[in-house]
Coordinates of N, CA and C in Angstrom, one line a residue:
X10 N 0.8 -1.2 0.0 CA 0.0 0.0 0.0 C 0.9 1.3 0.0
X11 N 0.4 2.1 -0.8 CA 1.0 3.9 -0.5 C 0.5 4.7 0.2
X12 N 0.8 5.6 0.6 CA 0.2 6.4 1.6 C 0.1 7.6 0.9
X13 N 0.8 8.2 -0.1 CA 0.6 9.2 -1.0 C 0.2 8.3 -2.4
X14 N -1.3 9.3 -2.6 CA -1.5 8.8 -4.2 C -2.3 10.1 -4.7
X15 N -1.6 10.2 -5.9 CA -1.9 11.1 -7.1 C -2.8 10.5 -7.7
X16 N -3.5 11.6 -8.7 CA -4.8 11.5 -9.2 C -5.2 12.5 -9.8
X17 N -5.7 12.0 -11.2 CA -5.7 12.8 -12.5 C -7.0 11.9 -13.4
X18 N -8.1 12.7 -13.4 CA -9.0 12.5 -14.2 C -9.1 13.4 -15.3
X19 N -8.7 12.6 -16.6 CA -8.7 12.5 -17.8 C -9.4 13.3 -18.9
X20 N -9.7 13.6 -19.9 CA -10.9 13.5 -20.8 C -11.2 12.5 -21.5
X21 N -9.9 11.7 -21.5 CA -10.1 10.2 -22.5 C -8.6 9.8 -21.9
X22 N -8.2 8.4 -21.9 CA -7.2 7.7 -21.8 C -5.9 8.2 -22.8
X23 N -6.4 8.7 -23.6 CA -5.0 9.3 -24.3 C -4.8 10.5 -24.2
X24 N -5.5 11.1 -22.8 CA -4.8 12.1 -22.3 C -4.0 11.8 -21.2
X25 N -2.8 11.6 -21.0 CA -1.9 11.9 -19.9 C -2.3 13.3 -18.6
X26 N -2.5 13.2 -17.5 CA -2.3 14.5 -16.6 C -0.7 14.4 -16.0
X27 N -0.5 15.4 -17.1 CA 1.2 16.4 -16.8 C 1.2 16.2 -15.3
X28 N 0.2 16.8 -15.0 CA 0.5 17.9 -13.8 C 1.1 17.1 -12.7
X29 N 0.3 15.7 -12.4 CA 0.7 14.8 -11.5 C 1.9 13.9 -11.7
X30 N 1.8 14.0 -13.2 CA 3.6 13.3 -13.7 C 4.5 13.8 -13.4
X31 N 4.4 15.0 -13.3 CA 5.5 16.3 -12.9 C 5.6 16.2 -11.2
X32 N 5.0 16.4 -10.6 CA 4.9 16.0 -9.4 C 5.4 14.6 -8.7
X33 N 5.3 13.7 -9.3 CA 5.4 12.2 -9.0 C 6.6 12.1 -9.4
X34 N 7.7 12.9 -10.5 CA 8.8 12.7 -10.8 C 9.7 13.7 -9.9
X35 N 9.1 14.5 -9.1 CA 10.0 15.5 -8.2 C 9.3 14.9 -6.7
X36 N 8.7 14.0 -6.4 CA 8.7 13.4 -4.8 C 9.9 13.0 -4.1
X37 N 11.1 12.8 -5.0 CA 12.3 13.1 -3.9 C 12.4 11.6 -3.2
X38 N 12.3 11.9 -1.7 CA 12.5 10.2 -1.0 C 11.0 9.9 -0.7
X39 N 10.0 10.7 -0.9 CA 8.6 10.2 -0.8 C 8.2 9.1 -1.9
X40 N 9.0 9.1 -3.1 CA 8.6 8.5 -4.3 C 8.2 7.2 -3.8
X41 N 8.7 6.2 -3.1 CA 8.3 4.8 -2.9 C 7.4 4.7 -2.1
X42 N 7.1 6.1 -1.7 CA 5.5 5.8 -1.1 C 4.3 6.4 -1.8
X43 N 4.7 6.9 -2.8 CA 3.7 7.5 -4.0 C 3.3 6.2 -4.8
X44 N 1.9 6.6 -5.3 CA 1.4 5.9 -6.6 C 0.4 7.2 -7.3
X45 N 0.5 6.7 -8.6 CA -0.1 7.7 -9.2 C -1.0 7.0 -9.8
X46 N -2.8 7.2 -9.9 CA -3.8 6.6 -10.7 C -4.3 7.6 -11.1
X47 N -4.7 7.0 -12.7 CA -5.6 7.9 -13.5 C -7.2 7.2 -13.9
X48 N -7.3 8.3 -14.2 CA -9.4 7.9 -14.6 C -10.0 8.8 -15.5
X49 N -10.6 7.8 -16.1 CA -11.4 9.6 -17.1 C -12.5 10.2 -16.6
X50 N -13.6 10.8 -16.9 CA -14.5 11.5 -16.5 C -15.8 11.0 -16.8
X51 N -15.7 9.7 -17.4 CA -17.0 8.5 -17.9 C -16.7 7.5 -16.6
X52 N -15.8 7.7 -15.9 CA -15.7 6.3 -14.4 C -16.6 6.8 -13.4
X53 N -17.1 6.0 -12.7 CA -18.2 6.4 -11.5 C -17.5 7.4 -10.3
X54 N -18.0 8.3 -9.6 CA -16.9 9.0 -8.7 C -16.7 7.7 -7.8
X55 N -17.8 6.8 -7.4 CA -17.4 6.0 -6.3 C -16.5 4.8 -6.5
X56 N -16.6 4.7 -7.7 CA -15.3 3.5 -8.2 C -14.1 4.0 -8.2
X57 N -13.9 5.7 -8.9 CA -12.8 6.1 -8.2 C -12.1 6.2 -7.4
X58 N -13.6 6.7 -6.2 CA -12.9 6.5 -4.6 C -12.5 5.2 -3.9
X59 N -13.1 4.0 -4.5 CA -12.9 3.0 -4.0 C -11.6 2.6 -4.7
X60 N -10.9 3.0 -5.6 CA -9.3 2.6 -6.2 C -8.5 3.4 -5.6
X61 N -8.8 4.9 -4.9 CA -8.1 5.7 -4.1 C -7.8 4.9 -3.1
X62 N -8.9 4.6 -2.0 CA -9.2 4.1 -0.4 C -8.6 2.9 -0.4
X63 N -8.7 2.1 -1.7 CA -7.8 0.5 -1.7 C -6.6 0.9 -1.3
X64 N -5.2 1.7 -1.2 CA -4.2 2.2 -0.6 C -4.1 2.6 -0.1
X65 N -5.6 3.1 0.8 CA -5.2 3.4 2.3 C -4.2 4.5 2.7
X66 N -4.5 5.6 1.7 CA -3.7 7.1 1.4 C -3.9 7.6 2.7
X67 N -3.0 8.3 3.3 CA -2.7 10.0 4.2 C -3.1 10.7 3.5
X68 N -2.5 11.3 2.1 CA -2.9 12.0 1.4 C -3.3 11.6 0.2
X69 N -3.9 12.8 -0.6 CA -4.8 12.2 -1.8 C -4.3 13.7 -2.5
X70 N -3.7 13.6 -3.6 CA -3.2 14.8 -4.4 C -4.4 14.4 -6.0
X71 N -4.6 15.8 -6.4 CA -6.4 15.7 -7.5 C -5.4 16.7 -8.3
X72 N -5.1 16.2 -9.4 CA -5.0 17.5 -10.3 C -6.6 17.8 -11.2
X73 N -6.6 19.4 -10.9 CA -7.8 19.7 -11.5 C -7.6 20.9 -13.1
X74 N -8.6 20.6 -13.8 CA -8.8 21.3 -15.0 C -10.2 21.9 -14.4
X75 N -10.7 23.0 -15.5 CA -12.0 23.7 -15.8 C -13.0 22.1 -15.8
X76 N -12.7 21.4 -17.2 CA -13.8 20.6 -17.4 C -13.7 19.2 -16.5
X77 N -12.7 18.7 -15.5 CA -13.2 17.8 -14.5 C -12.9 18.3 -13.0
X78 N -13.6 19.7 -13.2 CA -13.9 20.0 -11.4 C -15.0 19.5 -11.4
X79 N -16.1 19.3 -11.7 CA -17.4 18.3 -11.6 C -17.3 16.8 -11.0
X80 N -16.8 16.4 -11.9 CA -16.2 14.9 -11.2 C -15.5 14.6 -10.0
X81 N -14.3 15.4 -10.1 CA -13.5 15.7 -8.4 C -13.9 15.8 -7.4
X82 N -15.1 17.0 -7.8 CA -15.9 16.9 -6.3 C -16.4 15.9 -6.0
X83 N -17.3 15.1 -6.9 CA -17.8 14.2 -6.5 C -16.9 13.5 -6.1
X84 N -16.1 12.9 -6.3 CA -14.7 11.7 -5.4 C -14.2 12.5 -4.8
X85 N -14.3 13.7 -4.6 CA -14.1 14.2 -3.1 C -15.0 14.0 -2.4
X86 N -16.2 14.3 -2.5 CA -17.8 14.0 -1.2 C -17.3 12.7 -1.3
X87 N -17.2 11.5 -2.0 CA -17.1 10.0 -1.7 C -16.4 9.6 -0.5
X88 N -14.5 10.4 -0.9 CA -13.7 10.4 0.0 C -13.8 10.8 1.0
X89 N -14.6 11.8 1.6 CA -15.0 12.6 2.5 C -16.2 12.2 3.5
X90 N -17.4 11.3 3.1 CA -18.1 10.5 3.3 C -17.7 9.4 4.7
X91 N -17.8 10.0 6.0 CA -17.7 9.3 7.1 C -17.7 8.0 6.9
X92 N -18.5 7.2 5.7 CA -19.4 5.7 5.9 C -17.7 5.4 5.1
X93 N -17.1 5.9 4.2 CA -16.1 5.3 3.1 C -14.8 6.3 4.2
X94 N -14.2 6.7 4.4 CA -13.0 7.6 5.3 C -12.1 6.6 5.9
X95 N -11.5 6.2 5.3 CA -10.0 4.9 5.8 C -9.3 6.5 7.2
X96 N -9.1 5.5 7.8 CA -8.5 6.3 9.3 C -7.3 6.6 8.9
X97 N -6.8 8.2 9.0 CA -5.8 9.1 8.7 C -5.7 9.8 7.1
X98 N -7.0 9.3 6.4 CA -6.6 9.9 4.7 C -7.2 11.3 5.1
X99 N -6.3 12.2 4.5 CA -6.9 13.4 4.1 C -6.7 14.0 2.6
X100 N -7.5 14.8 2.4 CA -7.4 15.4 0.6 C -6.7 16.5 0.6
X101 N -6.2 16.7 -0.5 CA -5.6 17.9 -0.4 C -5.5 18.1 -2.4
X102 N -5.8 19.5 -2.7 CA -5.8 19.5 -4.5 C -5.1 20.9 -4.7
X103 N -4.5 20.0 -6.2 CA -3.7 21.0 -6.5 C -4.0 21.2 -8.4
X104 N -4.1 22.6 -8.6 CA -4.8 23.2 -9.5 C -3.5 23.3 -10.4
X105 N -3.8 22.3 -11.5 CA -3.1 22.3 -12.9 C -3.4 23.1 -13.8
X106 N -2.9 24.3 -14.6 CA -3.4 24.8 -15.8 C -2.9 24.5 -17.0

């Protein structure tokens, strides 16, 4: 399990999110506790959050665009959701342009 995971929802699988690649390649001595998952914006928020919460994250890094703040929130209310909240995850987002 990681305790840092990145996270970048898509517009389609052949979009890469920079922002979190960029990030995941400058974590330094954190890297082996990073994982980075991606999703597009056709995945359910709750299936997301359930591939988030499977690793049992501290933190939760969201790179966001204009067109998937919609979706984010939603896997953020998921993650945030007392009934789904693995003990010690917290979110935290960081705005890609």
């Amino acid at each position: 399990m990681k305790d840092i995971v990145l996270v970048s929802i898509n517009a389609r699988y052949s979009h890469a999110g920079l922002g979190v690649r960029c990030l995941l390649a400058n974590m330094g001595g954190l890297r082996s506790r990073t994982v980075l998952e991606e999703f597009v914006i056709q995945d359910s928020p709750r299936g997301i959050a359930e591939r988030i919460l499977a690793h049992e994250p501290r933190i939760v890094g969201m790179s966001l665009a204009i067109w998937n703040v919609s979706p984010a929130l939603k896997v953020n209310s998921a993650i945030l959701n007392p009934s789904w909240l693995a003990p010690m995850a917290t979110f935290m987002c960081s705005i890609a342009t």
